[in-house]
Amino acid sequence: MQPSSATAIGFVRIGKSNEGIFNLSGLTFLGFLLFLVSSTSMAIGACIDLSMGNSFTLTRNDPLFEVTNKVMNDGTVKEERVMQKDGSTQKVSTTYWNGVIPIDRKSSSSRIQLKMSKKAKTLNLEVVAKTYTIPVSILVNGSEVDRGSYEIETVRQTTLKIGNCNYPVMVVRKSIKRNNGAAINEEALLSLEAGMLLGNVAMTPDWQTKHGVFFDQIKAN
């Protein structure tokens, strides 16, 4: 294998008259190394540190589904969602307790609220195989339409790929057991680092997958 020009100059041309050439080649080689290090750092930096900052935006490209979450000082998460559905752009604002409980959801056409004990704000979701049951009232546009219980179970820890990066998440099963209807089941993919959702899967009453929301990219705000 032929040596590089920097190697040839460094080890063959040792005359004083060649010092300028050696220095120039050395700088060029050093610059190349710095470029490689910089490129590697940029690639690594493309993965977001979810333990830093309190606001992140998740985007699915096609069809458009963009969510911006901001974690407030009390741990409440404010979510602003923009999505394309049936040829139109829709906006929805949601407030979450503990990153996973949607206690207040507003759109241009309706408002859905879950009324429950504030103890739900402080449930420990960091340990696998924890189950909680909380009485709940369901309100639509300010009027109570049903009651029941809100059940939360931490199922397992896993990783979720967004872009080229894998992020640790806790799979949290959520179920609204209604007095006057079938249960509403979901599996939330909760980032314990960020305190917010990175994905969500709607489930059937017997816990079969219906459809999910997953994202192509994430960025810090």
mmCIF file of the C-alpha atoms, coordinates in Angstrom:
data_MODEL
# 
_entry.id   MODEL 
# 
loop_
_atom_site.group_PDB 
_atom_site.id 
_atom_site.type_symbol 
_atom_site.label_atom_id 
_atom_site.label_alt_id 
_atom_site.label_comp_id 
_atom_site.label_asym_id 
_atom_site.label_entity_id 
_atom_site.label_seq_id 
_atom_site.pdbx_PDB_ins_code 
_atom_site.Cartn_x 
_atom_site.Cartn_y 
_atom_site.Cartn_z 
_atom_site.occupancy 
_atom_site.B_iso_or_equiv 
_atom_site.pdbx_formal_charge 
_atom_site.auth_seq_id 
_atom_site.auth_comp_id 
_atom_site.auth_asym_id 
_atom_site.auth_atom_id 
_atom_site.pdbx_PDB_model_num 
ATOM 1   C CA . MET A 1 1   ? 0.000   0.000  0.000  1.00 0.00 ? 1   MET A CA 1 
ATOM 2   C CA . GLN A 1 2   ? 1.384   3.450  -0.918 1.00 0.00 ? 2   GLN A CA 1 
ATOM 3   C CA . PRO A 1 3   ? 2.028   5.818  2.004  1.00 0.00 ? 3   PRO A CA 1 
ATOM 4   C CA . SER A 1 4   ? 0.114   9.056  2.161  1.00 0.00 ? 4   SER A CA 1 
ATOM 5   C CA . SER A 1 5   ? 1.810   12.286 1.107  1.00 0.00 ? 5   SER A CA 1 
ATOM 6   C CA . ALA A 1 6   ? 2.045   13.376 4.733  1.00 0.00 ? 6   ALA A CA 1 
ATOM 7   C CA . THR A 1 7   ? 3.803   10.114 5.669  1.00 0.00 ? 7   THR A CA 1 
ATOM 8   C CA . ALA A 1 8   ? 6.179   10.325 2.725  1.00 0.00 ? 8   ALA A CA 1 
ATOM 9   C CA . ILE A 1 9   ? 7.195   13.879 3.530  1.00 0.00 ? 9   ILE A CA 1 
ATOM 10  C CA . GLY A 1 10  ? 7.429   13.199 7.244  1.00 0.00 ? 10  GLY A CA 1 
ATOM 11  C CA . PHE A 1 11  ? 9.679   10.145 6.992  1.00 0.00 ? 11  PHE A CA 1 
ATOM 12  C CA . VAL A 1 12  ? 11.558  10.494 3.698  1.00 0.00 ? 12  VAL A CA 1 
ATOM 13  C CA . ARG A 1 13  ? 12.088  14.209 3.192  1.00 0.00 ? 13  ARG A CA 1 
ATOM 14  C CA . ILE A 1 14  ? 13.892  15.309 6.282  1.00 0.00 ? 14  ILE A CA 1 
ATOM 15  C CA . GLY A 1 15  ? 15.979  18.104 4.832  1.00 0.00 ? 15  GLY A CA 1 
ATOM 16  C CA . LYS A 1 16  ? 15.660  21.531 6.376  1.00 0.00 ? 16  LYS A CA 1 
ATOM 17  C CA . SER A 1 17  ? 14.500  22.971 3.077  1.00 0.00 ? 17  SER A CA 1 
ATOM 18  C CA . ASN A 1 18  ? 11.390  20.818 3.269  1.00 0.00 ? 18  ASN A CA 1 
ATOM 19  C CA . GLU A 1 19  ? 10.191  22.029 6.676  1.00 0.00 ? 19  GLU A CA 1 
ATOM 20  C CA . GLY A 1 20  ? 7.615   24.308 5.084  1.00 0.00 ? 20  GLY A CA 1 
ATOM 21  C CA . ILE A 1 21  ? 6.183   21.458 3.042  1.00 0.00 ? 21  ILE A CA 1 
ATOM 22  C CA . PHE A 1 22  ? 6.114   19.210 6.114  1.00 0.00 ? 22  PHE A CA 1 
ATOM 23  C CA . ASN A 1 23  ? 4.316   21.796 8.205  1.00 0.00 ? 23  ASN A CA 1 
ATOM 24  C CA . LEU A 1 24  ? 1.758   22.484 5.486  1.00 0.00 ? 24  LEU A CA 1 
ATOM 25  C CA . SER A 1 25  ? 1.069   18.772 5.013  1.00 0.00 ? 25  SER A CA 1 
ATOM 26  C CA . GLY A 1 26  ? 0.874   18.281 8.770  1.00 0.00 ? 26  GLY A CA 1 
ATOM 27  C CA . LEU A 1 27  ? -1.668  21.052 9.073  1.00 0.00 ? 27  LEU A CA 1 
ATOM 28  C CA . THR A 1 28  ? -3.677  19.589 6.221  1.00 0.00 ? 28  THR A CA 1 
ATOM 29  C CA . PHE A 1 29  ? -3.669  16.167 7.885  1.00 0.00 ? 29  PHE A CA 1 
ATOM 30  C CA . LEU A 1 30  ? -4.556  17.709 11.234 1.00 0.00 ? 30  LEU A CA 1 
ATOM 31  C CA . GLY A 1 31  ? -7.406  19.583 9.591  1.00 0.00 ? 31  GLY A CA 1 
ATOM 32  C CA . PHE A 1 32  ? -8.681  16.320 8.123  1.00 0.00 ? 32  PHE A CA 1 
ATOM 33  C CA . LEU A 1 33  ? -8.608  14.675 11.547 1.00 0.00 ? 33  LEU A CA 1 
ATOM 34  C CA . LEU A 1 34  ? -10.477 17.606 13.079 1.00 0.00 ? 34  LEU A CA 1 
ATOM 35  C CA . PHE A 1 35  ? -13.054 17.326 10.309 1.00 0.00 ? 35  PHE A CA 1 
ATOM 36  C CA . LEU A 1 36  ? -13.591 13.643 11.113 1.00 0.00 ? 36  LEU A CA 1 
ATOM 37  C CA . VAL A 1 37  ? -13.939 14.371 14.820 1.00 0.00 ? 37  VAL A CA 1 
ATOM 38  C CA . SER A 1 38  ? -16.327 17.243 14.107 1.00 0.00 ? 38  SER A CA 1 
ATOM 39  C CA . SER A 1 39  ? -18.434 15.099 11.764 1.00 0.00 ? 39  SER A CA 1 
ATOM 40  C CA . THR A 1 40  ? -18.636 12.325 14.353 1.00 0.00 ? 40  THR A CA 1 
ATOM 41  C CA . SER A 1 41  ? -19.644 14.800 17.042 1.00 0.00 ? 41  SER A CA 1 
ATOM 42  C CA . MET A 1 42  ? -22.374 16.208 14.808 1.00 0.00 ? 42  MET A CA 1 
ATOM 43  C CA . ALA A 1 43  ? -23.724 12.715 14.157 1.00 0.00 ? 43  ALA A CA 1 
ATOM 44  C CA . ILE A 1 44  ? -23.744 11.933 17.856 1.00 0.00 ? 44  ILE A CA 1 
ATOM 45  C CA . GLY A 1 45  ? -25.264 15.329 18.631 1.00 0.00 ? 45  GLY A CA 1 
ATOM 46  C CA . ALA A 1 46  ? -28.204 14.548 16.357 1.00 0.00 ? 46  ALA A CA 1 
ATOM 47  C CA . CYS A 1 47  ? -29.637 12.470 19.212 1.00 0.00 ? 47  CYS A CA 1 
ATOM 48  C CA . ILE A 1 48  ? -31.448 14.672 21.720 1.00 0.00 ? 48  ILE A CA 1 
ATOM 49  C CA . ASP A 1 49  ? -30.645 14.578 25.430 1.00 0.00 ? 49  ASP A CA 1 
ATOM 50  C CA . LEU A 1 50  ? -34.174 14.430 26.811 1.00 0.00 ? 50  LEU A CA 1 
ATOM 51  C CA . SER A 1 51  ? -32.970 15.102 30.336 1.00 0.00 ? 51  SER A CA 1 
ATOM 52  C CA . MET A 1 52  ? -31.988 18.624 29.254 1.00 0.00 ? 52  MET A CA 1 
ATOM 53  C CA . GLY A 1 53  ? -34.573 21.327 28.590 1.00 0.00 ? 53  GLY A CA 1 
ATOM 54  C CA . ASN A 1 54  ? -38.328 21.275 29.049 1.00 0.00 ? 54  ASN A CA 1 
ATOM 55  C CA . SER A 1 55  ? -39.758 21.656 25.542 1.00 0.00 ? 55  SER A CA 1 
ATOM 56  C CA . PHE A 1 56  ? -39.537 19.270 22.597 1.00 0.00 ? 56  PHE A CA 1 
ATOM 57  C CA . THR A 1 57  ? -41.242 18.955 19.208 1.00 0.00 ? 57  THR A CA 1 
ATOM 58  C CA . LEU A 1 58  ? -42.069 15.595 17.629 1.00 0.00 ? 58  LEU A CA 1 
ATOM 59  C CA . THR A 1 59  ? -42.936 15.392 13.928 1.00 0.00 ? 59  THR A CA 1 
ATOM 60  C CA . ARG A 1 60  ? -44.414 12.736 11.679 1.00 0.00 ? 60  ARG A CA 1 
ATOM 61  C CA . ASN A 1 61  ? -44.005 13.808 8.071  1.00 0.00 ? 61  ASN A CA 1 
ATOM 62  C CA . ASP A 1 62  ? -46.730 12.012 6.127  1.00 0.00 ? 62  ASP A CA 1 
ATOM 63  C CA . PRO A 1 63  ? -49.436 12.725 6.940  1.00 0.00 ? 63  PRO A CA 1 
ATOM 64  C CA . LEU A 1 64  ? -48.336 15.707 8.988  1.00 0.00 ? 64  LEU A CA 1 
ATOM 65  C CA . PHE A 1 65  ? -48.644 15.197 12.725 1.00 0.00 ? 65  PHE A CA 1 
ATOM 66  C CA . GLU A 1 66  ? -46.629 17.604 14.849 1.00 0.00 ? 66  GLU A CA 1 
ATOM 67  C CA . VAL A 1 67  ? -46.653 17.806 18.622 1.00 0.00 ? 67  VAL A CA 1 
ATOM 68  C CA . THR A 1 68  ? -44.896 20.369 20.796 1.00 0.00 ? 68  THR A CA 1 
ATOM 69  C CA . ASN A 1 69  ? -44.707 19.501 24.480 1.00 0.00 ? 69  ASN A CA 1 
ATOM 70  C CA . LYS A 1 70  ? -43.649 21.798 27.286 1.00 0.00 ? 70  LYS A CA 1 
ATOM 71  C CA . VAL A 1 71  ? -43.112 20.507 30.813 1.00 0.00 ? 71  VAL A CA 1 
ATOM 72  C CA . MET A 1 72  ? -44.239 23.065 33.374 1.00 0.00 ? 72  MET A CA 1 
ATOM 73  C CA . ASN A 1 73  ? -42.691 23.678 36.796 1.00 0.00 ? 73  ASN A CA 1 
ATOM 74  C CA . ASP A 1 74  ? -45.294 21.490 38.533 1.00 0.00 ? 74  ASP A CA 1 
ATOM 75  C CA . GLY A 1 75  ? -44.668 18.581 36.122 1.00 0.00 ? 75  GLY A CA 1 
ATOM 76  C CA . THR A 1 76  ? -47.824 19.242 34.106 1.00 0.00 ? 76  THR A CA 1 
ATOM 77  C CA . VAL A 1 77  ? -47.273 18.848 30.349 1.00 0.00 ? 77  VAL A CA 1 
ATOM 78  C CA . LYS A 1 78  ? -48.813 21.292 27.870 1.00 0.00 ? 78  LYS A CA 1 
ATOM 79  C CA . GLU A 1 79  ? -49.181 19.781 24.404 1.00 0.00 ? 79  GLU A CA 1 
ATOM 80  C CA . GLU A 1 80  ? -49.929 21.698 21.194 1.00 0.00 ? 80  GLU A CA 1 
ATOM 81  C CA . ARG A 1 81  ? -50.815 19.409 18.304 1.00 0.00 ? 81  ARG A CA 1 
ATOM 82  C CA . VAL A 1 82  ? -51.118 20.196 14.586 1.00 0.00 ? 82  VAL A CA 1 
ATOM 83  C CA . MET A 1 83  ? -52.268 17.461 12.235 1.00 0.00 ? 83  MET A CA 1 
ATOM 84  C CA . GLN A 1 84  ? -53.704 16.907 8.790  1.00 0.00 ? 84  GLN A CA 1 
ATOM 85  C CA . LYS A 1 85  ? -56.892 14.868 8.668  1.00 0.00 ? 85  LYS A CA 1 
ATOM 86  C CA . ASP A 1 86  ? -59.449 14.480 5.898  1.00 0.00 ? 86  ASP A CA 1 
ATOM 87  C CA . GLY A 1 87  ? -57.755 17.204 3.859  1.00 0.00 ? 87  GLY A CA 1 
ATOM 88  C CA . SER A 1 88  ? -57.807 19.831 6.599  1.00 0.00 ? 88  SER A CA 1 
ATOM 89  C CA . THR A 1 89  ? -55.408 21.028 9.272  1.00 0.00 ? 89  THR A CA 1 
ATOM 90  C CA . GLN A 1 90  ? -56.577 20.541 12.836 1.00 0.00 ? 90  GLN A CA 1 
ATOM 91  C CA . LYS A 1 91  ? -55.178 21.935 16.077 1.00 0.00 ? 91  LYS A CA 1 
ATOM 92  C CA . VAL A 1 92  ? -55.629 20.396 19.506 1.00 0.00 ? 92  VAL A CA 1 
ATOM 93  C CA . SER A 1 93  ? -54.354 21.538 22.917 1.00 0.00 ? 93  SER A CA 1 
ATOM 94  C CA . THR A 1 94  ? -53.988 18.998 25.728 1.00 0.00 ? 94  THR A CA 1 
ATOM 95  C CA . THR A 1 95  ? -52.894 19.182 29.357 1.00 0.00 ? 95  THR A CA 1 
ATOM 96  C CA . TYR A 1 96  ? -51.370 16.029 30.850 1.00 0.00 ? 96  TYR A CA 1 
ATOM 97  C CA . TRP A 1 97  ? -50.778 14.992 34.424 1.00 0.00 ? 97  TRP A CA 1 
ATOM 98  C CA . ASN A 1 98  ? -47.745 12.818 35.049 1.00 0.00 ? 98  ASN A CA 1 
ATOM 99  C CA . GLY A 1 99  ? -46.979 12.912 31.326 1.00 0.00 ? 99  GLY A CA 1 
ATOM 100 C CA . VAL A 1 100 ? -49.690 10.396 30.390 1.00 0.00 ? 100 VAL A CA 1 
ATOM 101 C CA . ILE A 1 101 ? -53.105 11.405 31.804 1.00 0.00 ? 101 ILE A CA 1 
ATOM 102 C CA . PRO A 1 102 ? -54.956 13.760 29.395 1.00 0.00 ? 102 PRO A CA 1 
ATOM 103 C CA . ILE A 1 103 ? -57.058 15.719 31.867 1.00 0.00 ? 103 ILE A CA 1 
ATOM 104 C CA . ASP A 1 104 ? -58.081 18.530 29.479 1.00 0.00 ? 104 ASP A CA 1 
ATOM 105 C CA . ARG A 1 105 ? -58.233 18.380 25.668 1.00 0.00 ? 105 ARG A CA 1 
ATOM 106 C CA . LYS A 1 106 ? -59.515 21.266 23.540 1.00 0.00 ? 106 LYS A CA 1 
ATOM 107 C CA . SER A 1 107 ? -60.160 21.520 19.816 1.00 0.00 ? 107 SER A CA 1 
ATOM 108 C CA . SER A 1 108 ? -62.159 23.936 17.696 1.00 0.00 ? 108 SER A CA 1 
ATOM 109 C CA . SER A 1 109 ? -65.250 21.744 18.096 1.00 0.00 ? 109 SER A CA 1 
ATOM 110 C CA . SER A 1 110 ? -65.109 20.237 21.580 1.00 0.00 ? 110 SER A CA 1 
ATOM 111 C CA . ARG A 1 111 ? -63.540 20.058 25.021 1.00 0.00 ? 111 ARG A CA 1 
ATOM 112 C CA . ILE A 1 112 ? -63.047 16.765 26.856 1.00 0.00 ? 112 ILE A CA 1 
ATOM 113 C CA . GLN A 1 113 ? -62.036 16.736 30.522 1.00 0.00 ? 113 GLN A CA 1 
ATOM 114 C CA . LEU A 1 114 ? -61.231 14.025 33.035 1.00 0.00 ? 114 LEU A CA 1 
ATOM 115 C CA . LYS A 1 115 ? -61.952 14.941 36.640 1.00 0.00 ? 115 LYS A CA 1 
ATOM 116 C CA . MET A 1 116 ? -59.979 12.939 39.216 1.00 0.00 ? 116 MET A CA 1 
ATOM 117 C CA . SER A 1 117 ? -57.958 13.252 42.410 1.00 0.00 ? 117 SER A CA 1 
ATOM 118 C CA . LYS A 1 118 ? -54.798 15.353 42.188 1.00 0.00 ? 118 LYS A CA 1 
ATOM 119 C CA . LYS A 1 119 ? -52.954 12.363 43.618 1.00 0.00 ? 119 LYS A CA 1 
ATOM 120 C CA . ALA A 1 120 ? -52.749 11.206 39.999 1.00 0.00 ? 120 ALA A CA 1 
ATOM 121 C CA . LYS A 1 121 ? -50.114 13.905 39.458 1.00 0.00 ? 121 LYS A CA 1 
ATOM 122 C CA . THR A 1 122 ? -47.630 12.103 41.665 1.00 0.00 ? 122 THR A CA 1 
ATOM 123 C CA . LEU A 1 123 ? -48.045 8.429  40.748 1.00 0.00 ? 123 LEU A CA 1 
ATOM 124 C CA . ASN A 1 124 ? -44.730 6.567  40.516 1.00 0.00 ? 124 ASN A CA 1 
ATOM 125 C CA . LEU A 1 125 ? -44.396 5.479  36.879 1.00 0.00 ? 125 LEU A CA 1 
ATOM 126 C CA . GLU A 1 126 ? -40.677 4.675  37.048 1.00 0.00 ? 126 GLU A CA 1 
ATOM 127 C CA . VAL A 1 127 ? -41.109 1.146  38.422 1.00 0.00 ? 127 VAL A CA 1 
ATOM 128 C CA . VAL A 1 128 ? -42.361 -1.751 36.289 1.00 0.00 ? 128 VAL A CA 1 
ATOM 129 C CA . ALA A 1 129 ? -45.485 -3.684 37.359 1.00 0.00 ? 129 ALA A CA 1 
ATOM 130 C CA . LYS A 1 130 ? -47.141 -0.864 39.283 1.00 0.00 ? 130 LYS A CA 1 
ATOM 131 C CA . THR A 1 131 ? -50.944 -0.567 38.946 1.00 0.00 ? 131 THR A CA 1 
ATOM 132 C CA . TYR A 1 132 ? -53.132 2.345  40.021 1.00 0.00 ? 132 TYR A CA 1 
ATOM 133 C CA . THR A 1 133 ? -56.913 2.801  39.924 1.00 0.00 ? 133 THR A CA 1 
ATOM 134 C CA . ILE A 1 134 ? -58.462 6.260  40.285 1.00 0.00 ? 134 ILE A CA 1 
ATOM 135 C CA . PRO A 1 135 ? -62.168 7.226  40.187 1.00 0.00 ? 135 PRO A CA 1 
ATOM 136 C CA . VAL A 1 136 ? -62.898 9.505  37.228 1.00 0.00 ? 136 VAL A CA 1 
ATOM 137 C CA . SER A 1 137 ? -65.686 11.659 35.799 1.00 0.00 ? 137 SER A CA 1 
ATOM 138 C CA . ILE A 1 138 ? -65.802 12.326 32.051 1.00 0.00 ? 138 ILE A CA 1 
ATOM 139 C CA . LEU A 1 139 ? -66.978 15.742 30.876 1.00 0.00 ? 139 LEU A CA 1 
ATOM 140 C CA . VAL A 1 140 ? -67.700 16.831 27.296 1.00 0.00 ? 140 VAL A CA 1 
ATOM 141 C CA . ASN A 1 141 ? -68.161 20.555 26.706 1.00 0.00 ? 141 ASN A CA 1 
ATOM 142 C CA . GLY A 1 142 ? -68.623 21.076 30.435 1.00 0.00 ? 142 GLY A CA 1 
ATOM 143 C CA . SER A 1 143 ? -71.305 18.423 30.992 1.00 0.00 ? 143 SER A CA 1 
ATOM 144 C CA . GLU A 1 144 ? -70.685 15.091 32.696 1.00 0.00 ? 144 GLU A CA 1 
ATOM 145 C CA . VAL A 1 145 ? -71.413 12.228 30.299 1.00 0.00 ? 145 VAL A CA 1 
ATOM 146 C CA . ASP A 1 146 ? -70.055 9.248  32.226 1.00 0.00 ? 146 ASP A CA 1 
ATOM 147 C CA . ARG A 1 147 ? -68.138 8.018  35.253 1.00 0.00 ? 147 ARG A CA 1 
ATOM 148 C CA . GLY A 1 148 ? -65.864 5.128  35.961 1.00 0.00 ? 148 GLY A CA 1 
ATOM 149 C CA . SER A 1 149 ? -62.238 4.463  36.861 1.00 0.00 ? 149 SER A CA 1 
ATOM 150 C CA . TYR A 1 150 ? -58.913 5.360  35.297 1.00 0.00 ? 150 TYR A CA 1 
ATOM 151 C CA . GLU A 1 151 ? -56.448 2.484  35.489 1.00 0.00 ? 151 GLU A CA 1 
ATOM 152 C CA . ILE A 1 152 ? -52.709 2.859  34.887 1.00 0.00 ? 152 ILE A CA 1 
ATOM 153 C CA . GLU A 1 153 ? -50.170 0.029  34.719 1.00 0.00 ? 153 GLU A CA 1 
ATOM 154 C CA . THR A 1 154 ? -46.434 0.270  34.078 1.00 0.00 ? 154 THR A CA 1 
ATOM 155 C CA . VAL A 1 155 ? -45.756 -2.729 31.832 1.00 0.00 ? 155 VAL A CA 1 
ATOM 156 C CA . ARG A 1 156 ? -42.101 -2.714 30.736 1.00 0.00 ? 156 ARG A CA 1 
ATOM 157 C CA . GLN A 1 157 ? -39.141 -0.579 29.761 1.00 0.00 ? 157 GLN A CA 1 
ATOM 158 C CA . THR A 1 158 ? -37.963 -0.611 26.160 1.00 0.00 ? 158 THR A CA 1 
ATOM 159 C CA . THR A 1 159 ? -36.503 1.703  23.504 1.00 0.00 ? 159 THR A CA 1 
ATOM 160 C CA . LEU A 1 160 ? -38.252 3.658  20.765 1.00 0.00 ? 160 LEU A CA 1 
ATOM 161 C CA . LYS A 1 161 ? -36.497 4.627  17.544 1.00 0.00 ? 161 LYS A CA 1 
ATOM 162 C CA . ILE A 1 162 ? -37.036 8.184  16.311 1.00 0.00 ? 162 ILE A CA 1 
ATOM 163 C CA . GLY A 1 163 ? -34.937 9.092  13.298 1.00 0.00 ? 163 GLY A CA 1 
ATOM 164 C CA . ASN A 1 164 ? -31.590 7.362  13.787 1.00 0.00 ? 164 ASN A CA 1 
ATOM 165 C CA . CYS A 1 165 ? -31.730 7.409  17.569 1.00 0.00 ? 165 CYS A CA 1 
ATOM 166 C CA . ASN A 1 166 ? -33.122 5.074  20.204 1.00 0.00 ? 166 ASN A CA 1 
ATOM 167 C CA . TYR A 1 167 ? -34.768 6.581  23.270 1.00 0.00 ? 167 TYR A CA 1 
ATOM 168 C CA . PRO A 1 168 ? -35.668 4.705  26.476 1.00 0.00 ? 168 PRO A CA 1 
ATOM 169 C CA . VAL A 1 169 ? -39.380 4.642  27.261 1.00 0.00 ? 169 VAL A CA 1 
ATOM 170 C CA . MET A 1 170 ? -41.723 3.104  29.795 1.00 0.00 ? 170 MET A CA 1 
ATOM 171 C CA . VAL A 1 171 ? -44.710 1.334  28.263 1.00 0.00 ? 171 VAL A CA 1 
ATOM 172 C CA . VAL A 1 172 ? -47.705 2.478  30.299 1.00 0.00 ? 172 VAL A CA 1 
ATOM 173 C CA . ARG A 1 173 ? -51.127 0.914  29.814 1.00 0.00 ? 173 ARG A CA 1 
ATOM 174 C CA . LYS A 1 174 ? -54.021 3.320  30.363 1.00 0.00 ? 174 LYS A CA 1 
ATOM 175 C CA . SER A 1 175 ? -57.645 2.259  30.556 1.00 0.00 ? 175 SER A CA 1 
ATOM 176 C CA . ILE A 1 176 ? -60.802 4.271  31.164 1.00 0.00 ? 176 ILE A CA 1 
ATOM 177 C CA . LYS A 1 177 ? -63.300 1.780  32.557 1.00 0.00 ? 177 LYS A CA 1 
ATOM 178 C CA . ARG A 1 178 ? -66.639 3.484  31.844 1.00 0.00 ? 178 ARG A CA 1 
ATOM 179 C CA . ASN A 1 179 ? -69.866 2.745  33.651 1.00 0.00 ? 179 ASN A CA 1 
ATOM 180 C CA . ASN A 1 180 ? -71.868 3.187  30.439 1.00 0.00 ? 180 ASN A CA 1 
ATOM 181 C CA . GLY A 1 181 ? -69.639 1.949  27.662 1.00 0.00 ? 181 GLY A CA 1 
ATOM 182 C CA . ALA A 1 182 ? -66.703 -0.144 26.566 1.00 0.00 ? 182 ALA A CA 1 
ATOM 183 C CA . ALA A 1 183 ? -63.292 0.511  28.047 1.00 0.00 ? 183 ALA A CA 1 
ATOM 184 C CA . ILE A 1 184 ? -60.997 2.977  26.244 1.00 0.00 ? 184 ILE A CA 1 
ATOM 185 C CA . ASN A 1 185 ? -57.511 1.445  26.173 1.00 0.00 ? 185 ASN A CA 1 
ATOM 186 C CA . GLU A 1 186 ? -54.156 2.885  25.132 1.00 0.00 ? 186 GLU A CA 1 
ATOM 187 C CA . GLU A 1 187 ? -50.475 2.096  25.508 1.00 0.00 ? 187 GLU A CA 1 
ATOM 188 C CA . ALA A 1 188 ? -48.429 5.207  26.140 1.00 0.00 ? 188 ALA A CA 1 
ATOM 189 C CA . LEU A 1 189 ? -44.700 5.358  25.371 1.00 0.00 ? 189 LEU A CA 1 
ATOM 190 C CA . LEU A 1 190 ? -43.471 7.605  28.160 1.00 0.00 ? 190 LEU A CA 1 
ATOM 191 C CA . SER A 1 191 ? -40.017 9.161  28.334 1.00 0.00 ? 191 SER A CA 1 
ATOM 192 C CA . LEU A 1 192 ? -39.139 9.198  32.029 1.00 0.00 ? 192 LEU A CA 1 
ATOM 193 C CA . GLU A 1 193 ? -36.246 11.556 31.235 1.00 0.00 ? 193 GLU A CA 1 
ATOM 194 C CA . ALA A 1 194 ? -38.430 14.171 29.565 1.00 0.00 ? 194 ALA A CA 1 
ATOM 195 C CA . GLY A 1 195 ? -41.651 13.460 31.484 1.00 0.00 ? 195 GLY A CA 1 
ATOM 196 C CA . MET A 1 196 ? -43.714 13.338 28.289 1.00 0.00 ? 196 MET A CA 1 
ATOM 197 C CA . LEU A 1 197 ? -45.044 11.001 25.608 1.00 0.00 ? 197 LEU A CA 1 
ATOM 198 C CA . LEU A 1 198 ? -42.891 9.949  22.653 1.00 0.00 ? 198 LEU A CA 1 
ATOM 199 C CA . GLY A 1 199 ? -45.636 7.836  21.092 1.00 0.00 ? 199 GLY A CA 1 
ATOM 200 C CA . ASN A 1 200 ? -49.064 6.338  21.729 1.00 0.00 ? 200 ASN A CA 1 
ATOM 201 C CA . VAL A 1 201 ? -50.934 3.225  20.611 1.00 0.00 ? 201 VAL A CA 1 
ATOM 202 C CA . ALA A 1 202 ? -54.722 2.880  20.632 1.00 0.00 ? 202 ALA A CA 1 
ATOM 203 C CA . MET A 1 203 ? -55.832 -0.586 21.752 1.00 0.00 ? 203 MET A CA 1 
ATOM 204 C CA . THR A 1 204 ? -59.064 -2.570 21.534 1.00 0.00 ? 204 THR A CA 1 
ATOM 205 C CA . PRO A 1 205 ? -61.033 -3.400 24.725 1.00 0.00 ? 205 PRO A CA 1 
ATOM 206 C CA . ASP A 1 206 ? -59.154 -6.754 24.851 1.00 0.00 ? 206 ASP A CA 1 
ATOM 207 C CA . TRP A 1 207 ? -55.739 -5.067 24.320 1.00 0.00 ? 207 TRP A CA 1 
ATOM 208 C CA . GLN A 1 208 ? -55.212 -5.771 20.646 1.00 0.00 ? 208 GLN A CA 1 
ATOM 209 C CA . THR A 1 209 ? -53.428 -3.060 18.661 1.00 0.00 ? 209 THR A CA 1 
ATOM 210 C CA . LYS A 1 210 ? -55.705 -0.737 16.657 1.00 0.00 ? 210 LYS A CA 1 
ATOM 211 C CA . HIS A 1 211 ? -53.348 1.994  15.448 1.00 0.00 ? 211 HIS A CA 1 
ATOM 212 C CA . GLY A 1 212 ? -50.472 4.066  16.750 1.00 0.00 ? 212 GLY A CA 1 
ATOM 213 C CA . VAL A 1 213 ? -48.812 7.442  16.466 1.00 0.00 ? 213 VAL A CA 1 
ATOM 214 C CA . PHE A 1 214 ? -45.044 7.324  15.888 1.00 0.00 ? 214 PHE A CA 1 
ATOM 215 C CA . PHE A 1 215 ? -42.685 10.096 14.868 1.00 0.00 ? 215 PHE A CA 1 
ATOM 216 C CA . ASP A 1 216 ? -39.922 10.623 12.294 1.00 0.00 ? 216 ASP A CA 1 
ATOM 217 C CA . GLN A 1 217 ? -37.957 13.249 14.169 1.00 0.00 ? 217 GLN A CA 1 
ATOM 218 C CA . ILE A 1 218 ? -37.599 15.064 17.476 1.00 0.00 ? 218 ILE A CA 1 
ATOM 219 C CA . LYS A 1 219 ? -35.958 18.363 18.327 1.00 0.00 ? 219 LYS A CA 1 
ATOM 220 C CA . ALA A 1 220 ? -35.378 20.442 21.425 1.00 0.00 ? 220 ALA A CA 1 
ATOM 221 C CA . ASN A 1 221 ? -36.919 23.916 21.534 1.00 0.00 ? 221 ASN A CA 1 
# 
